[in-house]
């Protein structure tokens, strides 16, 4: 067997320098005539260890982490030349234990089944991993459309784009509406800032999304397919384009697909133009039609009147990626995982102050604590875990004491957060919850399309109040005012954006009310984040008298001679934080 | 809601350095397609780096699209720029993960060093500073992107150093 060296070239890997590592390995291979097959793959999910290089030889597979050019030279020399794997750099292998095993052990990879295991730009590699077998099975057995829909329905799969609507049911509606023109759309807008599951699937396994769409198209008799992908994902778009070309060449797209008489279907990509609200299905349709992405009233639902007023079915990337697996392995196999009402697995993007950040796919029903502490390895720098944000701008913060909440749609909803598309941003004691709420509101306020008054103006007023609170001008009654505005906005907005925009504020008030009160009453920020509420002092032990702070102070409120301890006159300090960021000796204390 | 305005330069000023003929193949390609408006604007921006006032006029004239519709769409989406940009666009990520890892410090330091505000372009036309949401490498937060290069695990000082290095390279 020829030894394989595989470099992970997803966006995260490339950002960490995987491109340079690939080039280095390539040039070494040529220069030293090394005997191995150099290949590319995408993100395996262990983003915190990027760049990752896998070597597969007779003895097994070794995944090396944190590989820079220097380490690559070392690994090639020892592993390839001397047949001596460098154990201390290995982060994943079946041959011995590594300190990262906990990250991988509890995962069940269905949506991510191919990510990191194949070259996404080669259709043959997808086919070799059971790719396009599901649609072949349908064609081979002449499976009736309603049977396909029934399989998806029985699997219990719910939409992974955030809403959690049963996918089979949606397909049934779309199938019921007869028309000679129908569309199937893949929502790859991934608007939640801090989530990157869909991107990894598109980059790492574009064919499974295509196959999911082809199966969906068969089931609902769609004639055209659109992938609405955010323009910020250039690599995903490139790989999707390659995949579509290859699928056309092999007859998975086109006329009479796989010999199914009259099954004509093709897919094209529509690049988004950067508007969060375009993730909402009616806004997305407007955007594909070339309009401003403004949501409209439902009904009529897209299933009866969607793109170009024709019946349309919209699903999320991860939803589609699950479909081929379900069709191939049957609904019962999928149903084995998960809880009563949430079946199967869910991909989460772990980020923030967590030790191991990256992508994990876990069975529904695992506890948040297990995801963060067992898989994610806990909090960076041994700080204290404070909360986890789920569901992005539509979601909320779940506090430490509710960490035993299970990840399924209903349990997460009960906390006031939502499952959302799967972003989990972990926060520690140095994160200010009011600052986080303000961050999200600033986002939704900018992204509101402006159609509904409550969403357009209400979010702005809420943002102003939060601004005041974090600037030390909070007033008694502000919390109640925020709550009142929240309910008004929720009740009087047309689409999900406005209806959920207040969630980050409501959940932080619910679980961290004391922090709001500290800001408002005591003018203190317990997490030491809100600059205007801090006191800046010089630490006499650390100050060297270098005068940098005094020179940069915009109000000249720092006194002191060169080489002597400096002193900040509090009455003139405007709390701009300049001294803190300029000091090279860490001598400015915050309290 | 986003608020944006078309470049206030006079048509003469603009036309002098914009070769509108570059738009012809683009217009030809999309003229008769359904849903052409957004691809036309995206294509225009790919050519000029922003959408010049003159381009709006030309496209409207040759495709029959209403100017008001075009303006409406161009101001709705964050992607479209109505003013010229610098040679290097410095995109600082302000997604959730980067925010909790102190992306504000990165933007503030860059604002200080480049003497521009977020969204503005330096006088020498070298840099435009932008905030973007999630670049998809949250494990490296806070992150910024200049051209195709992504820089991770930044603080204010490192970010300024990177930009200064580019500036030095440019002046050589
Ligand atoms: C403001 C807003 C933003 C949304 N953004 C996304 C998104 O980025 N990706 C996505 O798949 N669904 C998003 N959705 C949900 C979609 O409207 C829709 O429910 C989903 O794409 C359906 O697919 P699913 O059933 O497979 O989940 C968003 C909804 C709202 C209200
Ligand atoms: S939040 Fe900055 S890269 Fe994701």
mmCIF file of N, CA and C and ligand atoms in Angstrom, chain A residues 193-196 351, chain B residues 93-99 132-143, ligand 2:
data_model
loop_
_atom_site.group_PDB
_atom_site.id
_atom_site.type_symbol
_atom_site.label_atom_id
_atom_site.label_comp_id
_atom_site.label_asym_id
_atom_site.label_seq_id
_atom_site.Cartn_x
_atom_site.Cartn_y
_atom_site.Cartn_z
ATOM 1 N N UNK A 193 -23.347 35.021 13.187
ATOM 2 C CA UNK A 193 -21.914 35.356 13.233
ATOM 3 C C UNK A 193 -21.247 34.573 14.354
ATOM 4 N N UNK A 194 -20.514 33.563 14.052
ATOM 5 C CA UNK A 194 -19.913 32.753 15.109
ATOM 6 C C UNK A 194 -20.293 31.300 14.928
ATOM 7 N N UNK A 195 -20.844 30.988 13.755
ATOM 8 C CA UNK A 195 -21.193 29.606 13.456
ATOM 9 C C UNK A 195 -20.605 29.280 12.098
ATOM 10 N N UNK A 196 -20.065 28.078 11.962
ATOM 11 C CA UNK A 196 -19.419 27.758 10.682
ATOM 12 C C UNK A 196 -19.612 26.291 10.296
ATOM 13 N N UNK A 351 -16.888 27.631 19.959
ATOM 14 C CA UNK A 351 -15.966 28.759 19.827
ATOM 15 C C UNK A 351 -16.007 29.580 21.108
ATOM 16 N N UNK B 93 -12.747 40.891 11.870
ATOM 17 C CA UNK B 93 -13.930 40.112 12.188
ATOM 18 C C UNK B 93 -14.545 40.577 13.493
ATOM 19 N N UNK B 94 -15.844 40.831 13.454
ATOM 20 C CA UNK B 94 -16.592 41.133 14.662
ATOM 21 C C UNK B 94 -17.730 40.152 14.840
ATOM 22 N N UNK B 95 -17.461 38.895 14.543
ATOM 23 C CA UNK B 95 -18.429 37.844 14.865
ATOM 24 C C UNK B 95 -18.428 37.618 16.367
ATOM 25 N N UNK B 96 -19.305 36.733 16.826
ATOM 26 C CA UNK B 96 -19.448 36.537 18.267
ATOM 27 C C UNK B 96 -18.145 36.080 18.918
ATOM 28 N N UNK B 97 -17.526 35.082 18.316
ATOM 29 C CA UNK B 97 -16.316 34.531 18.924
ATOM 30 C C UNK B 97 -15.220 35.585 18.985
ATOM 31 N N UNK B 98 -15.064 36.341 17.912
ATOM 32 C CA UNK B 98 -14.041 37.378 17.901
ATOM 33 C C UNK B 98 -14.400 38.502 18.871
ATOM 34 N N UNK B 99 -15.688 38.790 18.992
ATOM 35 C CA UNK B 99 -16.093 39.847 19.927
ATOM 36 C C UNK B 99 -15.698 39.482 21.360
ATOM 37 N N UNK B 132 -16.429 42.980 9.643
ATOM 38 C CA UNK B 132 -17.247 41.957 9.015
ATOM 39 C C UNK B 132 -17.699 40.965 10.081
ATOM 40 N N UNK B 133 -18.712 40.183 9.747
ATOM 41 C CA UNK B 133 -19.192 39.173 10.682
ATOM 42 C C UNK B 133 -18.616 37.831 10.292
ATOM 43 N N UNK B 134 -18.103 37.133 11.247
ATOM 44 C CA UNK B 134 -17.537 35.788 11.145
ATOM 45 C C UNK B 134 -16.887 35.418 9.824
ATOM 46 N N UNK B 135 -15.585 35.278 9.868
ATOM 47 C CA UNK B 135 -14.832 34.831 8.704
ATOM 48 C C UNK B 135 -14.711 33.312 8.694
ATOM 49 N N UNK B 136 -15.316 32.683 9.677
ATOM 50 C CA UNK B 136 -15.329 31.225 9.695
ATOM 51 C C UNK B 136 -14.084 30.582 10.252
ATOM 52 N N UNK B 137 -13.232 31.355 10.913
ATOM 53 C CA UNK B 137 -12.095 30.716 11.585
ATOM 54 C C UNK B 137 -12.117 31.101 13.050
ATOM 55 N N UNK B 138 -13.260 30.875 13.680
ATOM 56 C CA UNK B 138 -13.489 31.307 15.055
ATOM 57 C C UNK B 138 -12.467 30.727 16.029
ATOM 58 N N UNK B 139 -11.867 29.571 15.675
ATOM 59 C CA UNK B 139 -10.913 28.986 16.612
ATOM 60 C C UNK B 139 -9.640 29.817 16.686
ATOM 61 N N UNK B 140 -9.470 30.738 15.744
ATOM 62 C CA UNK B 140 -8.277 31.591 15.752
ATOM 63 C C UNK B 140 -8.607 33.007 16.242
ATOM 64 N N UNK B 141 -9.785 33.192 16.807
ATOM 65 C CA UNK B 141 -10.256 34.530 17.171
ATOM 66 C C UNK B 141 -9.290 35.247 18.118
ATOM 67 N N UNK B 142 -9.183 36.581 18.019
ATOM 68 C CA UNK B 142 -9.780 37.443 16.991
ATOM 69 C C UNK B 142 -8.981 37.432 15.680
ATOM 70 N N UNK B 143 -9.729 37.590 14.594
ATOM 71 C CA UNK B 143 -9.178 37.355 13.269
ATOM 72 C C UNK B 143 -9.332 38.595 12.398
HETATM 73 S S1 LIG C 2 -16.328 35.117 14.926
HETATM 74 FE FE1 LIG C 2 -14.544 35.839 13.982
HETATM 75 S S2 LIG C 2 -14.010 34.190 12.700
HETATM 76 FE FE2 LIG C 2 -15.900 33.550 13.535
#
